[in-house]
Amino acid sequence: MFAQAQQRTIEEGDEYFMATEYIKAKQLYKKVYDSKPTNELLYKIAECERLQKNYVLAEKSYTELIRTKNFPPEALYNIATVYINNSKYREALDKLNEYSLENIDDKRVAPLKESCKWAIKNAQNKSEYSTNTTQDVLINGLCFGLAYYKDGLVYARPKKNEEGVNTQTYEMVYTDVLNKKNATAPFDKLVTSKLFIGSPAFTANSKTFYFSKNLSSKKLSTKAAYGKNGISTEGKNVLGIFTTKSINNVWEELTPAAFNNIEYSCTHPTLMSNGRVMYFASNMPGGYGGYDIYISEFSAGNWLKPVNAGAKVNTTGNEMFPFLHNDTVLYFSSTTLPGLGGADVFKTKITEIATKNPVNMGAGVNSFKDDFGIILNKDGSEGYMATNRYTDDNVDMVLTLKKTYTIKEITTTIIDEETGKPIADTDVLVYIGDSLVAFETSDKSGLINLTLDGRFKYHIVVQNKNYDTFEKDFDARTDDANDFRINLKNSFIEGQLLDQLTQKPIADAEVEIYNGDKLIGFETTDKNGKFKFKGDKKKKYRIVAKKEGYEIGETMFDASKQKGVSLRAMKLNMNLVPIAKKNAVFTFDDILFDLGKAELQQASYAILDRLAEYMVSKPTVKIELSAHTDMRGNPASNMTLSDRRAAACATYIKQKGVANAKLKTKGYGATRPKIKCATPNACSEDEHFINRRVEIKILEI
């Protein structure tokens, strides 16, 4: 009987949990856990604490759970979110990495990792607003939004019972914060709910009031009666948006929004000044994650089907508490966009909502806890917001906002001046005097976002190894951020250093660039033998190349004669002559013959021309010219074929002036493979190609 009673208590706790009454659910779970502790109950308790936003207790419970090494995989993800809310970004990264090992397809992980990295880097970047606590608005519970109304604020707070203790039921109230004439009082008897109510918003003339409340008045329901009681099929009493109009200072009966649905919540409305466009938050199906921001238009007496605000604003997490300021800027809170932890406040221009990343409001407005519900006055100089950064007992505080300086936001795409294409992976360094104050890198679309304190003058340096360095001053006090453009020039002339005989790239060679007798550049070739230097279309250059084992090479390059060719399109190719050393071997894998034949293909002539030129220029050098086949076919036939191929090469270069006495030919067939295969068929085609080759060996110098 005792076990059955405990099971009923757990089931009752589950019902309260589904009804989002986490305090009551935790009490019931804890009652059973204290007498019979299990990991399943500990996980439920930790979840109640996390969803109550009591992150200190949640961290303690989750740590205890994970220490047992017997926990659901989701616990790792959840404790990472708890760590973030407790400003432990590195610990959160560790847990996310551990979680992603077994959950590589979970799309929630990557944004949270980026958020942790962002927080580590940007925790000291201050907001343009200062914040202060206030005694004017005391909620003593969770905050579900605020709205300006007349000389004060409208907001929701928990009702108190006869003993003066907060209940789980909320009421809408009004406080005169301007004149402080009256104590806080209920807003209106019609604007009420037996459970939750909040998210107030008014039209510009304050004649129409929007807010959220539960669609059902039932606190609990049996599963069989879910539909009848207006409860979702998952057992949740969801939220809907309601409206009422003031006629002769009397609020009319409530009207539900047409898009409300018992299967998902719609909440946190905010409106354009014309009252015909609404932004709100919803967890309706088809979104990007939990709660997304949606947009609906009013037409023919009804709110039309909502449209998702898009992937720039919405994430796999929760985007909530939208607030429209002067019909131009959308403020909202996100748990997943890169921030300091919990929910952070972001802003984006309405015209850029689909094209540009929202901007984090910075430390001060944001903290490692939940920061949300921002509202601003008409000129944006003052406002309010809510946070739980100072509390750990399921209580939010309202803060006042005061603008201390103006933020200048530079959002631009770094462009290749010649092609007009965006340039990714470009570093942007921002200085005040000699101090580096910001560093960003353009994304794959070339986009860069800079958030600058509007009180200073900046020097901006843009660097990309393939372009000229770009430098420009920006005075945030006077300059228009919309006029700031970054167009990069490519003034580099590219060259390549090749072995004269084999035409293979020469890596790690030293290249000196002269203009007249003045050394203007020094480069080292890369693995492909390439180098580049900043050029001028009006100048002539002398290039000197040095590499151990080669003769010093020198060539002239006149850029002024490259008519109609941009600097980036100019190509400078140099050949270095290898120093003749006895027994040195040079391999040619691009002297080609038809299959099974000894006739040279035409493509081989240029290579043999270079070999002949080299031999003529070195009168004392004598060589062995050898040919090799792959391992396939009859060994005797291969030997004969290779003899004939070596002779064909010798005949060609003799015709180009190489004396017969300087040459010795030899065919080795398949007896000297570069790649040895267990059987002829064990080699790949690429390996057979490497084995088929012509070589020269220096016999005398």
XYZ file of C-alpha atoms in Angstrom:
701
model
C 0.000 0.000 0.000
C 2.868 2.352 0.870
C 4.427 1.834 -2.565
C 1.094 2.502 -4.254
C 0.693 5.740 -2.295
C 4.158 6.845 -3.346
C 3.342 6.105 -6.995
C 0.144 8.157 -6.740
C 2.148 11.038 -5.256
C 4.621 10.871 -8.154
C 1.773 10.798 -10.683
C 0.195 13.810 -9.005
C 3.569 15.556 -9.213
C 3.679 14.718 -12.924
C 0.278 16.344 -13.399
C 1.454 19.539 -11.699
C 4.669 19.407 -13.766
C 2.643 19.211 -16.998
C 0.583 22.138 -15.751
C 3.894 24.054 -15.323
C 3.337 24.311 -11.555
C 6.897 23.314 -10.766
C 6.929 24.399 -7.110
C 4.075 22.052 -6.243
C 5.487 19.283 -8.465
C 8.878 19.471 -6.749
C 7.268 19.301 -3.311
C 5.530 16.057 -4.250
C 8.633 14.533 -5.877
C 10.755 15.519 -2.867
C 8.269 13.943 -0.463
C 8.814 10.561 -2.106
C 12.536 11.076 -2.758
C 13.304 11.767 0.906
C 11.991 8.322 1.877
C 12.996 6.416 -1.254
C 15.636 8.222 -3.351
C 15.928 7.234 -7.016
C 17.799 8.778 -9.943
C 14.524 9.169 -11.817
C 13.083 11.323 -9.029
C 16.319 13.291 -8.663
C 16.143 14.103 -12.366
C 12.525 15.280 -11.994
C 13.514 17.477 -9.019
C 16.435 18.958 -10.970
C 14.108 19.702 -13.872
C 11.625 21.481 -11.599
C 14.458 23.637 -10.237
C 15.772 24.371 -13.730
C 12.350 25.311 -15.067
C 11.717 27.420 -11.952
C 14.975 29.157 -12.945
C 16.487 28.329 -9.578
C 19.809 27.545 -11.218
C 21.897 27.296 -8.041
C 19.741 24.466 -6.690
C 19.431 22.927 -10.169
C 23.219 22.779 -10.519
C 23.495 21.046 -7.157
C 20.828 18.458 -8.041
C 22.178 17.809 -11.537
C 25.739 17.469 -10.232
C 24.548 14.872 -7.720
C 22.658 13.046 -10.470
C 25.554 12.984 -12.957
C 27.971 11.844 -10.271
C 25.999 8.562 -10.122
C 26.804 7.941 -13.815
C 23.234 6.713 -14.227
C 21.205 9.457 -15.847
C 19.311 10.206 -19.075
C 21.488 11.758 -21.847
C 19.409 14.936 -21.755
C 20.772 15.626 -18.273
C 24.152 16.574 -19.763
C 22.509 19.113 -22.043
C 20.361 20.478 -19.235
C 23.233 20.921 -16.781
C 25.120 22.780 -19.542
C 22.251 25.289 -19.732
C 22.314 25.536 -15.931
C 26.069 26.198 -15.967
C 25.527 28.998 -18.499
C 22.930 30.566 -16.221
C 25.458 30.374 -13.386
C 28.137 32.099 -15.523
C 30.213 28.914 -15.807
C 30.795 29.010 -19.543
C 33.825 26.703 -19.730
C 32.087 24.034 -17.643
C 29.083 24.351 -19.959
C 31.312 23.816 -23.006
C 32.740 20.655 -21.438
C 29.283 19.195 -20.832
C 28.058 20.161 -24.317
C 31.076 18.448 -25.857
C 30.381 15.350 -23.777
C 26.692 15.399 -24.721
C 27.386 15.850 -28.451
C 29.565 12.720 -28.591
C 26.411 10.608 -28.427
C 23.993 13.179 -29.870
C 25.783 14.494 -32.945
C 22.557 15.416 -34.728
C 21.115 17.585 -31.947
C 20.870 21.026 -33.542
C 20.621 22.762 -30.170
C 24.257 22.106 -29.304
C 26.154 24.198 -31.854
C 24.341 27.485 -31.047
C 24.900 26.967 -27.309
C 28.605 26.312 -27.868
C 28.852 29.510 -29.886
C 27.010 31.337 -27.115
C 29.543 30.108 -24.527
C 32.454 31.193 -26.699
C 30.795 34.554 -27.289
C 30.243 35.050 -23.561
C 33.866 34.255 -22.725
C 34.974 36.824 -25.301
C 32.366 39.563 -24.745
C 31.498 39.451 -21.051
C 33.069 42.890 -20.520
C 31.348 44.675 -23.428
C 29.003 47.160 -21.767
C 25.533 48.110 -22.913
C 24.516 51.614 -23.932
C 22.008 51.521 -21.040
C 22.701 51.586 -17.332
C 20.385 49.569 -15.078
C 19.152 50.132 -11.540
C 16.780 48.357 -9.212
C 13.532 50.129 -8.403
C 10.984 50.038 -5.611
C 8.266 51.394 -7.914
C 7.472 47.987 -9.383
C 7.648 45.005 -7.046
C 6.381 41.767 -8.528
C 7.448 39.259 -5.843
C 7.162 36.464 -8.379
C 7.864 35.745 -12.024
C 7.607 38.664 -14.412
C 5.532 38.141 -17.537
C 6.066 41.498 -19.180
C 5.373 45.192 -18.651
C 3.625 47.893 -20.665
C 3.442 51.673 -20.517
C -0.077 52.934 -19.795
C -1.013 56.538 -18.993
C 1.422 57.706 -16.286
C 2.492 54.286 -15.174
C 2.981 50.637 -15.908
C 0.695 47.652 -16.294
C 2.065 44.238 -15.376
C 1.072 40.951 -13.749
C 2.010 39.709 -10.298
C 0.997 36.797 -8.069
C -2.200 37.140 -6.075
C -1.891 36.729 -2.338
C -4.064 34.466 -0.217
C -5.718 35.470 3.032
C -2.445 34.944 4.899
C -0.651 37.306 2.520
C 1.293 34.492 0.839
C 1.756 34.426 -2.923
C -0.398 31.963 -4.844
C 0.154 30.401 -8.279
C -2.562 32.690 -9.682
C -1.600 36.003 -11.274
C -3.484 39.286 -11.533
C -2.994 42.290 -13.843
C -2.198 45.503 -11.937
C -1.407 49.165 -12.604
C 1.182 51.354 -10.843
C 1.482 55.132 -11.316
C 5.267 55.409 -11.516
C 5.309 59.017 -12.755
C 3.318 60.760 -10.027
C 3.477 58.000 -7.417
C 0.028 59.154 -6.273
C -1.621 55.792 -5.873
C -0.645 52.410 -4.595
C -0.610 49.518 -7.022
C -4.158 48.416 -7.800
C -5.876 45.779 -9.977
C -6.101 46.944 -13.582
C -9.685 45.922 -14.346
C -12.065 43.229 -13.128
C -12.573 41.908 -16.685
C -8.856 41.434 -17.239
C -8.496 38.446 -14.970
C -7.790 34.721 -14.917
C -8.092 31.870 -12.466
C -4.507 30.874 -13.316
C -1.936 32.805 -15.317
C -2.270 36.248 -16.847
C 0.401 38.585 -18.201
C 2.187 39.943 -21.298
C 0.362 43.304 -21.469
C 0.489 45.481 -24.595
C -1.489 48.544 -25.690
C -2.147 50.188 -29.026
C -0.656 53.661 -29.528
C -3.840 55.394 -28.336
C -4.145 53.079 -25.286
C -7.698 52.233 -26.333
C -7.066 48.565 -27.108
C -5.394 46.214 -24.677
C -3.734 42.887 -25.527
C -2.523 40.301 -23.037
C -2.101 36.545 -22.481
C -3.874 34.089 -20.239
C -4.568 30.368 -20.026
C -7.119 29.118 -22.537
C -8.623 26.834 -19.896
C -9.782 27.791 -16.405
C -9.051 24.249 -15.167
C -5.932 23.871 -13.028
C -5.874 20.074 -13.374
C -7.690 17.613 -15.599
C -7.881 13.895 -16.142
C -6.495 12.697 -19.448
C -9.932 11.589 -20.605
C -11.260 15.137 -20.156
C -8.360 17.028 -21.793
C -10.343 18.095 -24.865
C -13.488 18.902 -22.951
C -11.544 21.065 -20.480
C -9.545 22.912 -23.145
C -6.317 21.090 -22.283
C -3.847 20.026 -24.995
C -3.353 16.373 -25.917
C -0.051 16.564 -23.979
C -1.922 17.658 -20.855
C -0.876 21.322 -20.950
C -3.042 24.333 -20.257
C -1.605 26.572 -22.959
C -1.672 30.352 -23.283
C -3.632 32.437 -25.730
C -3.736 36.118 -26.672
C -6.846 38.133 -25.811
C -7.920 41.676 -26.504
C -10.365 44.187 -25.059
C -11.327 47.702 -26.152
C -12.018 50.721 -23.985
C -15.333 52.349 -24.826
C -16.130 55.432 -22.731
C -13.409 54.350 -20.308
C -15.030 50.939 -19.832
C -13.210 47.804 -20.988
C -15.393 45.527 -23.110
C -15.677 41.750 -23.036
C -12.542 39.824 -23.985
C -11.979 38.600 -27.549
C -9.552 35.728 -28.221
C -7.170 35.996 -31.167
C -8.242 33.835 -34.097
C -4.921 31.984 -34.158
C -5.159 30.726 -30.552
C -5.053 26.918 -30.337
C -5.289 24.535 -27.370
C -2.305 22.554 -28.719
C 0.231 25.395 -28.374
C 0.762 28.712 -26.646
C 0.570 32.220 -28.116
C 1.836 34.959 -25.820
C 3.784 38.228 -25.424
C 2.013 40.417 -28.014
C 3.455 43.730 -29.203
C 1.960 45.949 -31.890
C 2.840 48.413 -34.604
C 1.530 51.913 -33.915
C -1.297 51.405 -36.449
C -2.528 48.448 -34.409
C -2.696 46.238 -37.485
C 0.551 44.271 -37.207
C 1.282 42.083 -34.182
C 4.516 40.381 -33.192
C 4.201 37.633 -30.577
C 5.853 34.464 -29.265
C 4.542 30.958 -29.854
C 5.653 27.339 -29.694
C 3.307 26.364 -32.517
C 4.469 23.501 -34.795
C 6.721 24.325 -37.735
C 9.065 26.674 -35.907
C 12.807 26.509 -35.391
C 12.823 25.348 -31.788
C 10.880 26.096 -28.607
C 9.190 29.499 -28.724
C 9.664 31.577 -31.902
C 8.695 35.131 -32.816
C 5.716 35.279 -35.199
C 4.030 38.086 -37.120
C 0.314 38.459 -37.860
C -1.609 41.136 -39.751
C -5.134 42.322 -38.962
C -7.509 42.178 -41.912
C -11.288 42.016 -42.349
C -11.867 41.957 -38.603
C -9.473 39.107 -37.824
C -5.831 38.363 -37.204
C -4.458 36.405 -40.147
C -2.408 33.218 -40.067
C 0.893 34.038 -38.333
C 4.186 34.011 -40.253
C 7.456 32.969 -38.611
C 9.912 35.875 -38.297
C 12.704 33.724 -39.735
C 16.021 32.063 -38.933
C 17.966 35.246 -38.192
C 15.747 35.921 -35.169
C 14.558 32.438 -34.209
C 16.710 29.528 -33.029
C 16.452 26.027 -31.600
C 15.905 27.648 -28.193
C 13.273 30.157 -27.027
C 12.712 33.646 -28.450
C 10.166 35.557 -26.378
C 9.068 38.972 -25.055
C 9.116 40.884 -28.357
C 8.813 44.672 -28.081
C 8.414 47.035 -31.041
C 9.968 50.458 -30.574
C 8.747 53.258 -32.863
C 7.854 50.697 -35.553
C 11.540 50.443 -36.495
C 13.372 48.235 -33.993
C 12.366 44.862 -32.568
C 13.682 43.992 -29.117
C 13.312 40.439 -27.841
C 14.918 37.845 -25.581
C 16.650 34.680 -26.732
C 18.054 31.736 -24.823
C 20.213 30.530 -27.726
C 21.576 33.446 -29.751
C 25.176 34.192 -28.625
C 24.913 35.776 -25.194
C 26.026 35.813 -21.578
C 23.670 33.102 -20.343
C 20.016 32.453 -19.669
C 17.880 34.721 -21.806
C 19.627 37.785 -23.239
C 18.012 40.870 -24.769
C 18.672 41.459 -28.480
C 17.614 44.034 -31.007
C 17.232 44.108 -34.779
C 15.890 46.609 -37.248
C 12.527 45.617 -38.696
C 13.904 46.196 -42.201
C 16.797 43.801 -41.500
C 14.934 41.089 -39.638
C 15.446 38.552 -42.438
C 18.948 39.548 -43.535
C 21.125 40.513 -40.574
C 21.997 38.954 -37.241
C 20.381 40.541 -34.181
C 22.669 42.530 -31.878
C 23.202 41.523 -28.261
C 22.477 44.490 -25.960
C 25.659 43.863 -23.980
C 26.604 43.440 -20.338
C 24.563 45.545 -17.969
C 21.302 44.998 -19.771
C 22.314 41.342 -20.007
C 23.825 39.058 -17.387
C 24.488 35.344 -16.944
C 20.893 34.929 -15.743
C 17.585 35.641 -17.536
C 17.119 39.172 -18.837
C 13.940 39.955 -20.728
C 10.789 42.015 -21.147
C 12.476 45.264 -22.185
C 10.286 48.298 -22.920
C 11.469 51.811 -23.828
C 9.891 55.244 -23.858
C 9.281 57.142 -27.101
C 12.780 58.589 -27.541
C 14.511 55.491 -26.213
C 16.229 57.368 -23.396
C 14.640 55.381 -20.553
C 12.829 52.122 -20.006
C 12.268 49.030 -17.905
C 13.163 45.371 -18.067
C 13.015 42.253 -15.902
C 15.741 39.941 -14.625
C 16.400 37.193 -12.121
C 20.115 37.999 -11.820
C 19.777 39.052 -8.178
C 17.549 36.229 -6.968
C 17.507 32.459 -6.717
C 14.029 31.941 -5.305
C 11.776 32.065 -8.359
C 11.413 35.835 -8.108
C 12.107 38.334 -10.892
C 13.020 41.966 -10.366
C 12.172 44.970 -12.494
C 15.069 47.257 -13.405
C 15.023 50.796 -14.737
C 17.020 51.587 -17.861
C 18.749 54.861 -18.648
C 20.667 55.506 -21.826
C 24.216 56.575 -21.062
C 25.545 56.765 -24.624
C 24.627 55.873 -28.183
C 25.628 52.619 -29.793
C 26.851 52.768 -33.383
C 26.410 49.519 -35.260
C 28.405 48.912 -38.424
C 26.958 46.034 -40.399
C 28.530 45.666 -43.809
C 29.772 43.078 -46.277
C 33.469 43.007 -47.119
C 33.686 43.113 -50.912
C 36.362 42.361 -53.501
C 36.612 45.709 -55.299
C 37.312 44.107 -58.686
C 34.865 41.191 -58.731
C 32.177 42.550 -56.407
C 32.115 39.229 -54.552
C 32.030 38.939 -50.728
C 35.242 37.995 -48.914
C 35.025 35.524 -46.030
C 37.496 34.945 -43.177
C 38.746 38.530 -43.116
C 39.980 40.025 -39.843
C 38.664 43.413 -38.714
C 40.608 45.127 -35.927
C 39.191 48.212 -34.191
C 41.467 50.607 -32.308
C 41.025 53.611 -30.060
C 44.460 55.167 -30.307
C 46.916 52.297 -29.868
C 44.485 50.113 -27.920
C 42.735 47.226 -29.659
C 39.093 47.389 -28.489
C 37.377 44.948 -30.863
C 38.286 42.086 -33.165
C 35.892 40.338 -35.537
C 36.160 38.001 -38.531
C 33.805 38.119 -41.506
C 31.546 35.101 -41.946
C 31.261 32.923 -45.059
C 29.074 35.570 -46.724
C 31.601 38.324 -45.980
C 29.339 39.894 -43.338
C 30.817 41.778 -40.400
C 29.011 43.261 -37.375
C 30.678 45.891 -35.192
C 28.972 47.355 -32.133
C 30.795 50.527 -31.120
C 30.500 52.980 -28.245
C 29.168 56.171 -29.815
C 31.477 58.399 -27.753
C 34.751 57.645 -29.520
C 36.742 57.922 -32.731
C 38.061 54.622 -34.086
C 40.752 53.442 -36.466
C 39.629 50.314 -38.322
C 42.119 47.927 -39.931
C 40.970 45.117 -42.251
C 43.401 42.306 -43.058
C 43.272 39.354 -45.430
C 46.414 37.617 -46.677
C 45.148 37.747 -50.263
C 44.376 41.480 -50.272
C 45.906 44.840 -49.500
C 45.434 45.991 -45.918
C 42.479 48.376 -45.633
C 42.554 51.207 -43.065
C 39.908 53.790 -42.317
C 38.921 56.140 -39.496
C 35.376 56.131 -38.147
C 34.167 58.858 -35.783
C 31.170 57.349 -34.015
C 30.151 60.796 -32.766
C 29.524 62.193 -36.249
C 29.895 59.539 -38.971
C 26.950 57.580 -40.359
C 27.435 53.843 -39.855
C 25.293 53.157 -42.942
C 27.921 54.852 -45.120
C 30.796 52.657 -43.937
C 32.003 50.374 -46.739
C 34.905 47.925 -46.894
C 36.092 47.241 -50.445
C 39.393 45.400 -50.638
C 41.917 45.631 -53.469
C 44.117 42.795 -54.623
C 47.382 44.406 -55.773
C 49.394 41.206 -55.593
C 51.274 39.728 -58.521
C 51.476 35.959 -58.224
C 54.476 33.934 -59.286
C 55.497 30.266 -59.333
C 58.945 28.695 -59.136
C 59.491 25.441 -61.054
C 62.330 22.987 -61.604
C 63.563 23.660 -65.163
C 63.918 19.974 -65.970
C 60.922 18.349 -64.287
C 58.626 21.389 -64.084
C 57.780 20.397 -60.529
C 57.133 23.157 -57.955
C 60.050 24.238 -55.773
C 58.947 24.815 -52.172
C 60.713 26.890 -49.494
C 62.766 28.889 -51.994
C 63.805 32.465 -51.169
C 62.491 35.091 -53.571
C 63.791 38.677 -53.588
C 61.808 41.400 -55.377
C 63.614 44.513 -56.618
C 62.437 47.747 -58.165
C 65.599 48.913 -59.828
C 68.326 48.291 -57.264
C 65.967 48.699 -54.303
C 64.887 45.543 -52.482
C 61.156 46.008 -51.919
C 60.079 42.513 -50.908
C 61.205 39.137 -49.646
C 59.006 36.050 -49.960
C 59.254 32.281 -49.453
C 57.542 29.886 -51.863
C 54.790 27.638 -50.524
C 54.412 23.879 -51.094
C 53.152 24.594 -54.620
C 56.162 26.770 -55.390
C 53.996 29.892 -55.339
C 54.805 33.368 -54.048
C 53.252 36.809 -54.383
C 54.191 40.408 -53.868
C 52.399 43.730 -53.888
C 52.748 45.263 -57.314
C 52.206 48.447 -59.285
C 51.026 48.484 -62.887
C 53.494 51.261 -63.730
C 56.631 49.492 -62.507
C 59.226 46.984 -63.659
C 60.544 44.341 -61.269
C 63.626 42.164 -61.022
C 63.027 38.817 -59.354
C 65.890 36.813 -57.842
C 65.209 33.254 -56.609
C 67.496 31.059 -54.500
C 67.206 27.454 -53.391
C 69.822 24.974 -52.223
C 70.574 22.519 -55.029
C 69.719 25.032 -57.756
C 71.527 27.774 -59.573
C 70.433 31.293 -58.624
C 67.644 32.378 -60.958
C 66.870 35.887 -62.111
C 64.188 37.337 -64.368
C 62.666 40.700 -65.259
C 58.924 41.364 -65.055
C 57.508 44.559 -66.564
C 53.972 45.103 -65.187
C 53.522 48.187 -67.392
C 53.534 46.008 -70.495
C 50.683 43.803 -69.253
C 48.048 45.831 -71.071
C 44.435 45.272 -70.058
C 45.431 42.808 -67.341
C 44.738 43.423 -63.639
C 47.553 42.892 -61.169
C 45.819 39.836 -59.711
C 45.621 38.268 -63.191
C 49.331 38.719 -63.926
C 51.323 35.489 -63.702
C 55.089 35.328 -63.271
C 56.624 31.883 -63.816
C 60.312 31.192 -63.173
C 62.439 28.102 -63.765
C 65.439 27.262 -61.626
C 68.221 25.170 -63.114
C 69.243 22.247 -60.879
C 72.957 22.097 -60.049
C 74.520 19.029 -61.724
C 75.787 16.564 -59.127
C 77.212 13.151 -59.932
C 74.670 10.330 -59.506
C 71.800 12.829 -59.088
C 68.556 11.421 -60.558
C 65.747 13.463 -62.135
C 62.379 11.843 -62.767
C 59.997 12.790 -65.599
C 56.522 11.325 -65.215
C 55.049 13.499 -67.959
C 57.072 12.144 -70.899
C 54.257 10.119 -72.416
C 53.870 7.281 -74.911
C 50.881 5.485 -76.366
C 50.000 2.230 -74.621
C 52.551 -0.501 -75.507
C 54.352 1.760 -77.967
C 57.611 3.735 -78.089
C 56.366 6.714 -80.130
C 56.469 9.963 -78.183
C 53.206 11.835 -77.647
C 53.321 15.473 -78.758
C 52.841 16.686 -75.176
C 56.306 15.268 -74.362
C 58.192 17.521 -76.787
C 58.288 20.606 -74.539
C 59.781 18.591 -71.663
C 62.456 17.079 -73.875
C 63.173 20.519 -75.345
C 64.033 21.742 -71.827
C 66.232 18.692 -71.248
C 68.072 19.338 -74.533
C 68.528 23.009 -73.602
C 70.012 21.978 -70.266
C 72.415 19.446 -71.839
C 73.633 21.919 -74.458
C 74.283 24.515 -71.729
C 76.341 21.989 -69.711
C 79.054 20.785 -72.148
C 80.796 18.526 -69.605
C 77.712 16.820 -68.241
C 77.019 13.245 -69.330
C 73.839 11.359 -68.470
C 72.160 7.991 -68.515
C 68.678 8.324 -70.000
C 66.502 5.442 -68.804
C 62.909 4.319 -69.300
C 60.739 2.234 -66.961
C 57.431 0.409 -67.415
C 54.808 -0.590 -64.861
C 54.655 -4.174 -63.540
C 51.925 -5.426 -65.842
C 52.666 -7.501 -68.963
C 55.469 -9.838 -69.991
C 58.818 -8.931 -68.322
C 60.851 -9.521 -71.506
C 58.435 -7.433 -73.561
C 58.594 -4.665 -70.944
C 62.386 -4.664 -71.091
C 62.350 -4.327 -74.879
C 59.667 -1.625 -74.751
C 61.612 0.430 -72.212
C 64.794 0.157 -74.334
C 62.900 1.509 -77.318
C 61.352 4.344 -75.303
C 64.736 5.430 -73.916
C 66.137 5.382 -77.443
C 63.202 7.477 -78.719
C 63.920 10.174 -76.119
C 67.628 10.142 -76.979
C 66.903 10.471 -80.678
C 64.703 13.517 -80.055
C 67.229 15.475 -77.968
C 70.064 14.604 -80.361
C 68.038 16.333 -83.046
C 68.040 19.393 -80.768
C 71.848 19.532 -80.662
C 72.856 17.159 -77.858
C 76.005 15.233 -78.780
C 75.771 11.444 -78.911
C 78.813 11.150 -76.615
C 76.898 12.869 -73.795
C 74.197 10.188 -73.743
C 73.811 6.623 -72.618
C 70.414 4.951 -72.895
C 69.039 2.055 -70.896
C 65.675 0.307 -70.540
C 64.938 -1.252 -67.154
C 61.449 -2.587 -67.841
C 59.672 -3.176 -64.509
C 62.826 -4.122 -62.585
C 63.124 -0.803 -60.705
C 59.599 0.199 -59.619
C 59.170 3.261 -57.415
C 56.200 1.524 -55.820
C 56.533 -2.203 -55.268
C 53.355 -4.253 -55.522
C 52.856 -7.810 -54.256
C 51.386 -8.715 -57.652
C 51.006 -6.660 -60.862
C 47.268 -6.316 -60.227
C 47.778 -5.137 -56.632
C 48.842 -1.648 -57.785
C 46.289 1.092 -58.407
C 46.257 2.994 -61.704
C 47.925 5.958 -59.968
C 50.693 3.680 -58.699
C 51.182 2.165 -62.162
C 51.461 5.720 -63.545
C 54.219 6.564 -61.036
C 56.151 3.456 -62.030
C 55.921 4.340 -65.756
C 58.552 7.066 -66.122
C 61.664 8.393 -67.791
C 64.711 9.316 -65.687
C 68.118 10.876 -66.212
C 71.101 10.129 -64.010
C 74.150 12.409 -63.984
C 77.182 10.254 -64.856
C 79.819 12.981 -65.232
C 79.896 16.684 -64.445
